[in-house]
Amino acid sequence: MTIRRMAALAAAFTTLTFGQVALAQDAPTEIKIATEGAYAPWNFTTADGKLDGLEVELANDLCARMKVKCTIVAQDWDGLIPSLTVGKFDVIMASMFITPKRLETIDFTQPYAVDPSGFAIGKDSELGKLGVSAEKFKLEDEASALAAIDKLKPMLKGKVVGVQAATTNLDFLKKYFADTVEIREYKTTEQHDLDLAAGRIDALFAQQTALAATLAKPEFADYTIAGPGFVGGVFGLGTGAGLRKEDTKLKDMLNAAIDSAIADGTIKRISEKWVGTDVTPVK
């Protein structure tokens, strides 16, 4: 073997070795997860400034399964995706639906929850008198979904409906109820809750589990969740963890951890604890 050939082989071996080391180091050992901290009971900030809720507990569980050190931080809703893309943190767990529009900018894990959205309105209103319904309509089933929406419109005609800005809930109202209700946008759900309690708006539109947490407070005794829930369509595939497109190894790790948490009933247990119902996605 010539000296030149031996040198070439040595260089190739060195390149391969360093490549293997780089691949081995590709799995992160420490990550930062962002949540809104203002969407109880999914995520919220306690009186002493700590983050808590379904997604905070789930995030800690997933981190333990992945054997990585996690720091959970709060970030305003409208800054979540921009801050993720510039590297301020590594993962979003903030009740964010997986939608085609968001997938243009970031990637998502598989869903870890599926939670229908619906209306909360005064009990004495025409819709409020119907009370909550267990029905869930998939927007992909257009005929059934549109029939349900058309049934709601006369009962909501002229109402002022509060909704969080830059959400799929807002997209839904604009698409299906723009000709029926006055849509009022809020930066946070806490803000629209305050306006509902003060009588400045007539109704809310949000995830039904979040509405249930709001209406459990004494000041909302005169309001109820009314009508069916809606999933799919503008709401996407469910709630997933957002991450940068290039973080493929982290995505694989998170998906494996979510699979494990679904399989052993952890997501079922955590969701029933926090929102009173099982939001585990159907595999």
PDB file of N, CA and C in Angstrom, residues 117-216:
ATOM      1  N   SER A 117     -63.220  22.762  20.210  1.00  0.00           N
ATOM      2  CA  SER A 117     -63.510  24.151  20.566  1.00  0.00           C
ATOM      3  C   SER A 117     -65.001  24.406  20.473  1.00  0.00           C
ATOM      4  N   GLY A 118     -65.491  25.375  21.274  1.00  0.00           N
ATOM      5  CA  GLY A 118     -66.910  25.665  21.270  1.00  0.00           C
ATOM      6  C   GLY A 118     -67.200  27.003  21.937  1.00  0.00           C
ATOM      7  N   PHE A 119     -68.482  27.268  22.158  1.00  0.00           N
ATOM      8  CA  PHE A 119     -68.946  28.549  22.697  1.00  0.00           C
ATOM      9  C   PHE A 119     -69.290  28.444  24.180  1.00  0.00           C
ATOM     10  N   ALA A 120     -69.032  29.536  24.893  1.00  0.00           N
ATOM     11  CA  ALA A 120     -69.575  29.739  26.237  1.00  0.00           C
ATOM     12  C   ALA A 120     -70.422  30.992  26.162  1.00  0.00           C
ATOM     13  N   ILE A 121     -71.637  30.928  26.696  1.00  0.00           N
ATOM     14  CA  ILE A 121     -72.583  32.036  26.548  1.00  0.00           C
ATOM     15  C   ILE A 121     -73.535  32.051  27.741  1.00  0.00           C
ATOM     16  N   GLY A 122     -74.249  33.144  27.926  1.00  0.00           N
ATOM     17  CA  GLY A 122     -75.164  33.272  29.051  1.00  0.00           C
ATOM     18  C   GLY A 122     -76.230  32.181  29.063  1.00  0.00           C
ATOM     19  N   LYS A 123     -76.527  31.680  30.242  1.00  0.00           N
ATOM     20  CA  LYS A 123     -77.515  30.609  30.375  1.00  0.00           C
ATOM     21  C   LYS A 123     -78.904  31.041  29.919  1.00  0.00           C
ATOM     22  N   ASP A 124     -79.190  32.342  30.004  1.00  0.00           N
ATOM     23  CA  ASP A 124     -80.511  32.821  29.623  1.00  0.00           C
ATOM     24  C   ASP A 124     -80.630  33.149  28.140  1.00  0.00           C
ATOM     25  N   SER A 125     -79.527  32.991  27.377  1.00  0.00           N
ATOM     26  CA  SER A 125     -79.572  33.235  25.939  1.00  0.00           C
ATOM     27  C   SER A 125     -80.216  32.036  25.244  1.00  0.00           C
ATOM     28  N   GLU A 126     -80.589  32.248  23.996  1.00  0.00           N
ATOM     29  CA  GLU A 126     -81.249  31.158  23.258  1.00  0.00           C
ATOM     30  C   GLU A 126     -80.347  29.944  23.131  1.00  0.00           C
ATOM     31  N   LEU A 127     -79.064  30.180  22.815  1.00  0.00           N
ATOM     32  CA  LEU A 127     -78.130  29.061  22.719  1.00  0.00           C
ATOM     33  C   LEU A 127     -77.811  28.502  24.095  1.00  0.00           C
ATOM     34  N   GLY A 128     -77.651  29.382  25.077  1.00  0.00           N
ATOM     35  CA  GLY A 128     -77.320  28.931  26.426  1.00  0.00           C
ATOM     36  C   GLY A 128     -78.348  28.000  27.018  1.00  0.00           C
ATOM     37  N   LYS A 129     -79.617  28.202  26.644  1.00  0.00           N
ATOM     38  CA  LYS A 129     -80.686  27.337  27.164  1.00  0.00           C
ATOM     39  C   LYS A 129     -80.553  25.902  26.684  1.00  0.00           C
ATOM     40  N   LEU A 130     -79.840  25.695  25.590  1.00  0.00           N
ATOM     41  CA  LEU A 130     -79.637  24.329  25.081  1.00  0.00           C
ATOM     42  C   LEU A 130     -78.631  23.557  25.923  1.00  0.00           C
ATOM     43  N   GLY A 131     -77.714  24.292  26.569  1.00  0.00           N
ATOM     44  CA  GLY A 131     -76.717  23.637  27.398  1.00  0.00           C
ATOM     45  C   GLY A 131     -75.641  22.961  26.573  1.00  0.00           C
ATOM     46  N   VAL A 132     -74.706  22.327  27.265  1.00  0.00           N
ATOM     47  CA  VAL A 132     -73.582  21.682  26.603  1.00  0.00           C
ATOM     48  C   VAL A 132     -74.031  20.419  25.889  1.00  0.00           C
ATOM     49  N   SER A 133     -73.379  20.135  24.786  1.00  0.00           N
ATOM     50  CA  SER A 133     -73.666  18.928  24.017  1.00  0.00           C
ATOM     51  C   SER A 133     -72.409  18.075  23.930  1.00  0.00           C
ATOM     52  N   ALA A 134     -72.566  16.776  23.941  1.00  0.00           N
ATOM     53  CA  ALA A 134     -71.420  15.865  23.805  1.00  0.00           C
ATOM     54  C   ALA A 134     -71.018  15.685  22.343  1.00  0.00           C
ATOM     55  N   GLU A 135     -71.804  16.268  21.438  1.00  0.00           N
ATOM     56  CA  GLU A 135     -71.515  16.101  20.018  1.00  0.00           C
ATOM     57  C   GLU A 135     -70.221  16.809  19.622  1.00  0.00           C
ATOM     58  N   LYS A 136     -69.459  16.169  18.739  1.00  0.00           N
ATOM     59  CA  LYS A 136     -68.250  16.758  18.166  1.00  0.00           C
ATOM     60  C   LYS A 136     -68.345  16.622  16.653  1.00  0.00           C
ATOM     61  N   PHE A 137     -68.156  17.722  15.958  1.00  0.00           N
ATOM     62  CA  PHE A 137     -68.235  17.712  14.502  1.00  0.00           C
ATOM     63  C   PHE A 137     -66.856  17.929  13.898  1.00  0.00           C
ATOM     64  N   LYS A 138     -66.482  17.041  12.980  1.00  0.00           N
ATOM     65  CA  LYS A 138     -65.248  17.191  12.234  1.00  0.00           C
ATOM     66  C   LYS A 138     -65.516  18.104  11.042  1.00  0.00           C
ATOM     67  N   LEU A 139     -64.736  19.163  10.921  1.00  0.00           N
ATOM     68  CA  LEU A 139     -64.957  20.115   9.843  1.00  0.00           C
ATOM     69  C   LEU A 139     -64.689  19.507   8.472  1.00  0.00           C
ATOM     70  N   GLU A 140     -63.952  18.395   8.429  1.00  0.00           N
ATOM     71  CA  GLU A 140     -63.756  17.692   7.164  1.00  0.00           C
ATOM     72  C   GLU A 140     -65.056  17.064   6.662  1.00  0.00           C
ATOM     73  N   ASP A 141     -65.936  16.723   7.598  1.00  0.00           N
ATOM     74  CA  ASP A 141     -67.264  16.218   7.238  1.00  0.00           C
ATOM     75  C   ASP A 141     -68.150  17.433   7.000  1.00  0.00           C
ATOM     76  N   GLU A 142     -67.971  18.042   5.840  1.00  0.00           N
ATOM     77  CA  GLU A 142     -68.507  19.373   5.589  1.00  0.00           C
ATOM     78  C   GLU A 142     -70.018  19.456   5.747  1.00  0.00           C
ATOM     79  N   ALA A 143     -70.736  18.483   5.232  1.00  0.00           N
ATOM     80  CA  ALA A 143     -72.203  18.553   5.274  1.00  0.00           C
ATOM     81  C   ALA A 143     -72.707  18.589   6.715  1.00  0.00           C
ATOM     82  N   SER A 144     -72.201  17.697   7.549  1.00  0.00           N
ATOM     83  CA  SER A 144     -72.650  17.626   8.942  1.00  0.00           C
ATOM     84  C   SER A 144     -72.207  18.859   9.722  1.00  0.00           C
ATOM     85  N   ALA A 145     -70.949  19.280   9.507  1.00  0.00           N
ATOM     86  CA  ALA A 145     -70.425  20.435  10.238  1.00  0.00           C
ATOM     87  C   ALA A 145     -71.176  21.714   9.872  1.00  0.00           C
ATOM     88  N   LEU A 146     -71.412  21.919   8.587  1.00  0.00           N
ATOM     89  CA  LEU A 146     -72.114  23.133   8.163  1.00  0.00           C
ATOM     90  C   LEU A 146     -73.560  23.139   8.646  1.00  0.00           C
ATOM     91  N   ALA A 147     -74.179  21.975   8.707  1.00  0.00           N
ATOM     92  CA  ALA A 147     -75.551  21.891   9.226  1.00  0.00           C
ATOM     93  C   ALA A 147     -75.577  22.302  10.693  1.00  0.00           C
ATOM     94  N   ALA A 148     -74.576  21.852  11.465  1.00  0.00           N
ATOM     95  CA  ALA A 148     -74.498  22.225  12.880  1.00  0.00           C
ATOM     96  C   ALA A 148     -74.229  23.716  13.041  1.00  0.00           C
ATOM     97  N   ILE A 149     -73.347  24.264  12.209  1.00  0.00           N
ATOM     98  CA  ILE A 149     -73.036  25.687  12.262  1.00  0.00           C
ATOM     99  C   ILE A 149     -74.263  26.528  11.906  1.00  0.00           C
ATOM    100  N   ASP A 150     -74.980  26.130  10.867  1.00  0.00           N
ATOM    101  CA  ASP A 150     -76.182  26.869  10.457  1.00  0.00           C
ATOM    102  C   ASP A 150     -77.258  26.854  11.541  1.00  0.00           C
ATOM    103  N   LYS A 151     -77.285  25.792  12.323  1.00  0.00           N
ATOM    104  CA  LYS A 151     -78.248  25.704  13.423  1.00  0.00           C
ATOM    105  C   LYS A 151     -77.892  26.687  14.538  1.00  0.00           C
ATOM    106  N   LEU A 152     -76.602  26.945  14.729  1.00  0.00           N
ATOM    107  CA  LEU A 152     -76.151  27.849  15.792  1.00  0.00           C
ATOM    108  C   LEU A 152     -76.317  29.323  15.433  1.00  0.00           C
ATOM    109  N   LYS A 153     -76.210  29.635  14.149  1.00  0.00           N
ATOM    110  CA  LYS A 153     -76.171  31.039  13.725  1.00  0.00           C
ATOM    111  C   LYS A 153     -77.356  31.882  14.206  1.00  0.00           C
ATOM    112  N   PRO A 154     -78.599  31.422  14.072  1.00  0.00           N
ATOM    113  CA  PRO A 154     -79.710  32.275  14.542  1.00  0.00           C
ATOM    114  C   PRO A 154     -79.652  32.545  16.037  1.00  0.00           C
ATOM    115  N   MET A 155     -79.099  31.608  16.814  1.00  0.00           N
ATOM    116  CA  MET A 155     -79.026  31.763  18.262  1.00  0.00           C
ATOM    117  C   MET A 155     -77.908  32.720  18.680  1.00  0.00           C
ATOM    118  N   LEU A 156     -76.947  32.948  17.774  1.00  0.00           N
ATOM    119  CA  LEU A 156     -75.812  33.818  18.086  1.00  0.00           C
ATOM    120  C   LEU A 156     -75.872  35.149  17.349  1.00  0.00           C
ATOM    121  N   LYS A 157     -76.893  35.340  16.545  1.00  0.00           N
ATOM    122  CA  LYS A 157     -77.004  36.535  15.717  1.00  0.00           C
ATOM    123  C   LYS A 157     -76.872  37.814  16.553  1.00  0.00           C
ATOM    124  N   GLY A 158     -75.907  38.664  16.170  1.00  0.00           N
ATOM    125  CA  GLY A 158     -75.726  39.948  16.838  1.00  0.00           C
ATOM    126  C   GLY A 158     -74.927  39.902  18.125  1.00  0.00           C
ATOM    127  N   LYS A 159     -74.497  38.719  18.565  1.00  0.00           N
ATOM    128  CA  LYS A 159     -73.716  38.614  19.803  1.00  0.00           C
ATOM    129  C   LYS A 159     -72.280  39.090  19.578  1.00  0.00           C
ATOM    130  N   VAL A 160     -71.666  39.592  20.652  1.00  0.00           N
ATOM    131  CA  VAL A 160     -70.252  39.955  20.624  1.00  0.00           C
ATOM    132  C   VAL A 160     -69.474  38.798  21.246  1.00  0.00           C
ATOM    133  N   VAL A 161     -68.597  38.195  20.457  1.00  0.00           N
ATOM    134  CA  VAL A 161     -67.892  36.989  20.890  1.00  0.00           C
ATOM    135  C   VAL A 161     -66.408  37.279  21.052  1.00  0.00           C
ATOM    136  N   GLY A 162     -65.876  36.992  22.231  1.00  0.00           N
ATOM    137  CA  GLY A 162     -64.459  37.181  22.508  1.00  0.00           C
ATOM    138  C   GLY A 162     -63.656  35.955  22.128  1.00  0.00           C
ATOM    139  N   VAL A 163     -62.465  36.179  21.571  1.00  0.00           N
ATOM    140  CA  VAL A 163     -61.597  35.078  21.153  1.00  0.00           C
ATOM    141  C   VAL A 163     -60.155  35.555  21.204  1.00  0.00           C
ATOM    142  N   GLN A 164     -59.236  34.642  21.491  1.00  0.00           N
ATOM    143  CA  GLN A 164     -57.826  35.020  21.536  1.00  0.00           C
ATOM    144  C   GLN A 164     -57.305  35.236  20.118  1.00  0.00           C
ATOM    145  N   ALA A 165     -56.550  36.319  19.953  1.00  0.00           N
ATOM    146  CA  ALA A 165     -55.994  36.663  18.639  1.00  0.00           C
ATOM    147  C   ALA A 165     -54.941  35.653  18.203  1.00  0.00           C
ATOM    148  N   ALA A 166     -54.753  35.556  16.893  1.00  0.00           N
ATOM    149  CA  ALA A 166     -53.708  34.717  16.290  1.00  0.00           C
ATOM    150  C   ALA A 166     -53.862  33.248  16.648  1.00  0.00           C
ATOM    151  N   THR A 167     -55.111  32.789  16.756  1.00  0.00           N
ATOM    152  CA  THR A 167     -55.389  31.396  17.083  1.00  0.00           C
ATOM    153  C   THR A 167     -56.283  30.772  16.018  1.00  0.00           C
ATOM    154  N   THR A 168     -56.343  29.443  16.029  1.00  0.00           N
ATOM    155  CA  THR A 168     -57.260  28.752  15.128  1.00  0.00           C
ATOM    156  C   THR A 168     -58.708  29.009  15.532  1.00  0.00           C
ATOM    157  N   ASN A 169     -58.946  29.333  16.788  1.00  0.00           N
ATOM    158  CA  ASN A 169     -60.305  29.694  17.209  1.00  0.00           C
ATOM    159  C   ASN A 169     -60.772  30.954  16.490  1.00  0.00           C
ATOM    160  N   LEU A 170     -59.878  31.921  16.351  1.00  0.00           N
ATOM    161  CA  LEU A 170     -60.197  33.129  15.593  1.00  0.00           C
ATOM    162  C   LEU A 170     -60.426  32.786  14.118  1.00  0.00           C
ATOM    163  N   ASP A 171     -59.586  31.921  13.573  1.00  0.00           N
ATOM    164  CA  ASP A 171     -59.750  31.506  12.172  1.00  0.00           C
ATOM    165  C   ASP A 171     -61.122  30.881  11.939  1.00  0.00           C
ATOM    166  N   PHE A 172     -61.560  30.063  12.895  1.00  0.00           N
ATOM    167  CA  PHE A 172     -62.867  29.409  12.789  1.00  0.00           C
ATOM    168  C   PHE A 172     -63.990  30.440  12.767  1.00  0.00           C
ATOM    169  N   LEU A 173     -63.958  31.390  13.713  1.00  0.00           N
ATOM    170  CA  LEU A 173     -65.011  32.409  13.766  1.00  0.00           C
ATOM    171  C   LEU A 173     -65.044  33.243  12.492  1.00  0.00           C
ATOM    172  N   LYS A 174     -63.884  33.633  11.991  1.00  0.00           N
ATOM    173  CA  LYS A 174     -63.839  34.437  10.776  1.00  0.00           C
ATOM    174  C   LYS A 174     -64.398  33.678   9.580  1.00  0.00           C
ATOM    175  N   LYS A 175     -64.115  32.381   9.539  1.00  0.00           N
ATOM    176  CA  LYS A 175     -64.549  31.583   8.391  1.00  0.00           C
ATOM    177  C   LYS A 175     -66.038  31.280   8.421  1.00  0.00           C
ATOM    178  N   TYR A 176     -66.573  30.980   9.623  1.00  0.00           N
ATOM    179  CA  TYR A 176     -67.945  30.462   9.686  1.00  0.00           C
ATOM    180  C   TYR A 176     -68.962  31.417  10.316  1.00  0.00           C
ATOM    181  N   PHE A 177     -68.506  32.428  11.084  1.00  0.00           N
ATOM    182  CA  PHE A 177     -69.459  33.272  11.816  1.00  0.00           C
ATOM    183  C   PHE A 177     -69.249  34.769  11.597  1.00  0.00           C
ATOM    184  N   ALA A 178     -68.418  35.141  10.636  1.00  0.00           N
ATOM    185  CA  ALA A 178     -68.148  36.558  10.416  1.00  0.00           C
ATOM    186  C   ALA A 178     -69.402  37.336  10.033  1.00  0.00           C
ATOM    187  N   ASP A 179     -70.367  36.667   9.417  1.00  0.00           N
ATOM    188  CA  ASP A 179     -71.611  37.332   9.011  1.00  0.00           C
ATOM    189  C   ASP A 179     -72.696  37.251  10.079  1.00  0.00           C
ATOM    190  N   THR A 180     -72.349  36.692  11.231  1.00  0.00           N
ATOM    191  CA  THR A 180     -73.354  36.439  12.264  1.00  0.00           C
ATOM    192  C   THR A 180     -73.076  37.173  13.562  1.00  0.00           C
ATOM    193  N   VAL A 181     -71.807  37.185  13.991  1.00  0.00           N
ATOM    194  CA  VAL A 181     -71.439  37.765  15.288  1.00  0.00           C
ATOM    195  C   VAL A 181     -70.415  38.877  15.090  1.00  0.00           C
ATOM    196  N   GLU A 182     -70.278  39.703  16.124  1.00  0.00           N
ATOM    197  CA  GLU A 182     -69.173  40.666  16.165  1.00  0.00           C
ATOM    198  C   GLU A 182     -68.010  39.989  16.876  1.00  0.00           C
ATOM    199  N   ILE A 183     -66.901  39.855  16.185  1.00  0.00           N
ATOM    200  CA  ILE A 183     -65.732  39.167  16.741  1.00  0.00           C
ATOM    201  C   ILE A 183     -64.818  40.190  17.413  1.00  0.00           C
ATOM    202  N   ARG A 184     -64.520  39.942  18.683  1.00  0.00           N
ATOM    203  CA  ARG A 184     -63.619  40.841  19.408  1.00  0.00           C
ATOM    204  C   ARG A 184     -62.374  40.053  19.823  1.00  0.00           C
ATOM    205  N   GLU A 185     -61.207  40.521  19.351  1.00  0.00           N
ATOM    206  CA  GLU A 185     -59.958  39.795  19.584  1.00  0.00           C
ATOM    207  C   GLU A 185     -59.245  40.288  20.851  1.00  0.00           C
ATOM    208  N   TYR A 186     -58.585  39.339  21.539  1.00  0.00           N
ATOM    209  CA  TYR A 186     -57.841  39.640  22.760  1.00  0.00           C
ATOM    210  C   TYR A 186     -56.464  38.993  22.698  1.00  0.00           C
ATOM    211  N   LYS A 187     -55.494  39.653  23.308  1.00  0.00           N
ATOM    212  CA  LYS A 187     -54.142  39.092  23.318  1.00  0.00           C
ATOM    213  C   LYS A 187     -54.082  37.815  24.151  1.00  0.00           C
ATOM    214  N   THR A 188     -54.797  37.781  25.260  1.00  0.00           N
ATOM    215  CA  THR A 188     -54.813  36.593  26.123  1.00  0.00           C
ATOM    216  C   THR A 188     -56.247  36.201  26.446  1.00  0.00           C
ATOM    217  N   THR A 189     -56.412  34.964  26.866  1.00  0.00           N
ATOM    218  CA  THR A 189     -57.746  34.510  27.278  1.00  0.00           C
ATOM    219  C   THR A 189     -58.157  35.156  28.591  1.00  0.00           C
ATOM    220  N   GLU A 190     -57.177  35.502  29.419  1.00  0.00           N
ATOM    221  CA  GLU A 190     -57.502  36.186  30.676  1.00  0.00           C
ATOM    222  C   GLU A 190     -58.217  37.503  30.412  1.00  0.00           C
ATOM    223  N   GLN A 191     -57.802  38.188  29.357  1.00  0.00           N
ATOM    224  CA  GLN A 191     -58.427  39.464  29.024  1.00  0.00           C
ATOM    225  C   GLN A 191     -59.866  39.282  28.565  1.00  0.00           C
ATOM    226  N   HIS A 192     -60.126  38.259  27.725  1.00  0.00           N
ATOM    227  CA  HIS A 192     -61.522  38.095  27.307  1.00  0.00           C
ATOM    228  C   HIS A 192     -62.396  37.534  28.423  1.00  0.00           C
ATOM    229  N   ASP A 193     -61.788  36.786  29.355  1.00  0.00           N
ATOM    230  CA  ASP A 193     -62.547  36.324  30.525  1.00  0.00           C
ATOM    231  C   ASP A 193     -63.022  37.514  31.360  1.00  0.00           C
ATOM    232  N   LEU A 194     -62.129  38.480  31.555  1.00  0.00           N
ATOM    233  CA  LEU A 194     -62.478  39.673  32.335  1.00  0.00           C
ATOM    234  C   LEU A 194     -63.612  40.452  31.676  1.00  0.00           C
ATOM    235  N   ASP A 195     -63.572  40.567  30.361  1.00  0.00           N
ATOM    236  CA  ASP A 195     -64.627  41.294  29.663  1.00  0.00           C
ATOM    237  C   ASP A 195     -65.956  40.548  29.704  1.00  0.00           C
ATOM    238  N   LEU A 196     -65.909  39.231  29.694  1.00  0.00           N
ATOM    239  CA  LEU A 196     -67.145  38.461  29.820  1.00  0.00           C
ATOM    240  C   LEU A 196     -67.745  38.682  31.207  1.00  0.00           C
ATOM    241  N   ALA A 197     -66.915  38.590  32.238  1.00  0.00           N
ATOM    242  CA  ALA A 197     -67.393  38.791  33.610  1.00  0.00           C
ATOM    243  C   ALA A 197     -67.966  40.189  33.805  1.00  0.00           C
ATOM    244  N   ALA A 198     -67.404  41.179  33.102  1.00  0.00           N
ATOM    245  CA  ALA A 198     -67.872  42.566  33.226  1.00  0.00           C
ATOM    246  C   ALA A 198     -69.052  42.867  32.318  1.00  0.00           C
ATOM    247  N   GLY A 199     -69.458  41.904  31.507  1.00  0.00           N
ATOM    248  CA  GLY A 199     -70.603  42.102  30.627  1.00  0.00           C
ATOM    249  C   GLY A 199     -70.306  42.897  29.369  1.00  0.00           C
ATOM    250  N   ARG A 200     -69.020  43.044  29.038  1.00  0.00           N
ATOM    251  CA  ARG A 200     -68.654  43.820  27.844  1.00  0.00           C
ATOM    252  C   ARG A 200     -68.739  42.992  26.561  1.00  0.00           C
ATOM    253  N   ILE A 201     -68.795  41.675  26.701  1.00  0.00           N
ATOM    254  CA  ILE A 201     -69.028  40.787  25.569  1.00  0.00           C
ATOM    255  C   ILE A 201     -70.084  39.758  25.974  1.00  0.00           C
ATOM    256  N   ASP A 202     -70.659  39.099  24.986  1.00  0.00           N
ATOM    257  CA  ASP A 202     -71.761  38.162  25.253  1.00  0.00           C
ATOM    258  C   ASP A 202     -71.318  36.714  25.370  1.00  0.00           C
ATOM    259  N   ALA A 203     -70.205  36.379  24.739  1.00  0.00           N
ATOM    260  CA  ALA A 203     -69.818  34.968  24.660  1.00  0.00           C
ATOM    261  C   ALA A 203     -68.322  34.853  24.441  1.00  0.00           C
ATOM    262  N   LEU A 204     -67.825  33.639  24.621  1.00  0.00           N
ATOM    263  CA  LEU A 204     -66.435  33.303  24.334  1.00  0.00           C
ATOM    264  C   LEU A 204     -66.406  32.149  23.351  1.00  0.00           C
ATOM    265  N   PHE A 205     -65.325  32.066  22.574  1.00  0.00           N
ATOM    266  CA  PHE A 205     -65.081  30.884  21.759  1.00  0.00           C
ATOM    267  C   PHE A 205     -63.658  30.429  22.017  1.00  0.00           C
ATOM    268  N   ALA A 206     -63.504  29.184  22.498  1.00  0.00           N
ATOM    269  CA  ALA A 206     -62.190  28.656  22.861  1.00  0.00           C
ATOM    270  C   ALA A 206     -62.300  27.142  22.976  1.00  0.00           C
ATOM    271  N   GLN A 207     -61.206  26.510  23.355  1.00  0.00           N
ATOM    272  CA  GLN A 207     -61.250  25.082  23.623  1.00  0.00           C
ATOM    273  C   GLN A 207     -62.209  24.828  24.783  1.00  0.00           C
ATOM    274  N   GLN A 208     -62.999  23.779  24.650  1.00  0.00           N
ATOM    275  CA  GLN A 208     -64.029  23.525  25.658  1.00  0.00           C
ATOM    276  C   GLN A 208     -63.443  23.254  27.036  1.00  0.00           C
ATOM    277  N   THR A 209     -62.270  22.628  27.093  1.00  0.00           N
ATOM    278  CA  THR A 209     -61.667  22.372  28.405  1.00  0.00           C
ATOM    279  C   THR A 209     -61.241  23.676  29.076  1.00  0.00           C
ATOM    280  N   ALA A 210     -60.713  24.617  28.297  1.00  0.00           N
ATOM    281  CA  ALA A 210     -60.342  25.920  28.862  1.00  0.00           C
ATOM    282  C   ALA A 210     -61.582  26.692  29.296  1.00  0.00           C
ATOM    283  N   LEU A 211     -62.656  26.607  28.510  1.00  0.00           N
ATOM    284  CA  LEU A 211     -63.911  27.257  28.884  1.00  0.00           C
ATOM    285  C   LEU A 211     -64.453  26.676  30.192  1.00  0.00           C
ATOM    286  N   ALA A 212     -64.354  25.368  30.342  1.00  0.00           N
ATOM    287  CA  ALA A 212     -64.850  24.723  31.563  1.00  0.00           C
ATOM    288  C   ALA A 212     -64.113  25.253  32.790  1.00  0.00           C
ATOM    289  N   ALA A 213     -62.792  25.470  32.650  1.00  0.00           N
ATOM    290  CA  ALA A 213     -62.013  26.002  33.773  1.00  0.00           C
ATOM    291  C   ALA A 213     -62.436  27.426  34.096  1.00  0.00           C
ATOM    292  N   THR A 214     -62.692  28.223  33.075  1.00  0.00           N
ATOM    293  CA  THR A 214     -63.148  29.603  33.282  1.00  0.00           C
ATOM    294  C   THR A 214     -64.505  29.630  33.974  1.00  0.00           C
ATOM    295  N   LEU A 215     -65.446  28.824  33.471  1.00  0.00           N
ATOM    296  CA  LEU A 215     -66.813  28.871  33.987  1.00  0.00           C
ATOM    297  C   LEU A 215     -66.957  28.241  35.368  1.00  0.00           C
ATOM    298  N   ALA A 216     -65.926  27.568  35.830  1.00  0.00           N
ATOM    299  CA  ALA A 216     -65.958  27.000  37.185  1.00  0.00           C
ATOM    300  C   ALA A 216     -65.786  28.072  38.254  1.00  0.00           C
TER     301      ALA A 216
END
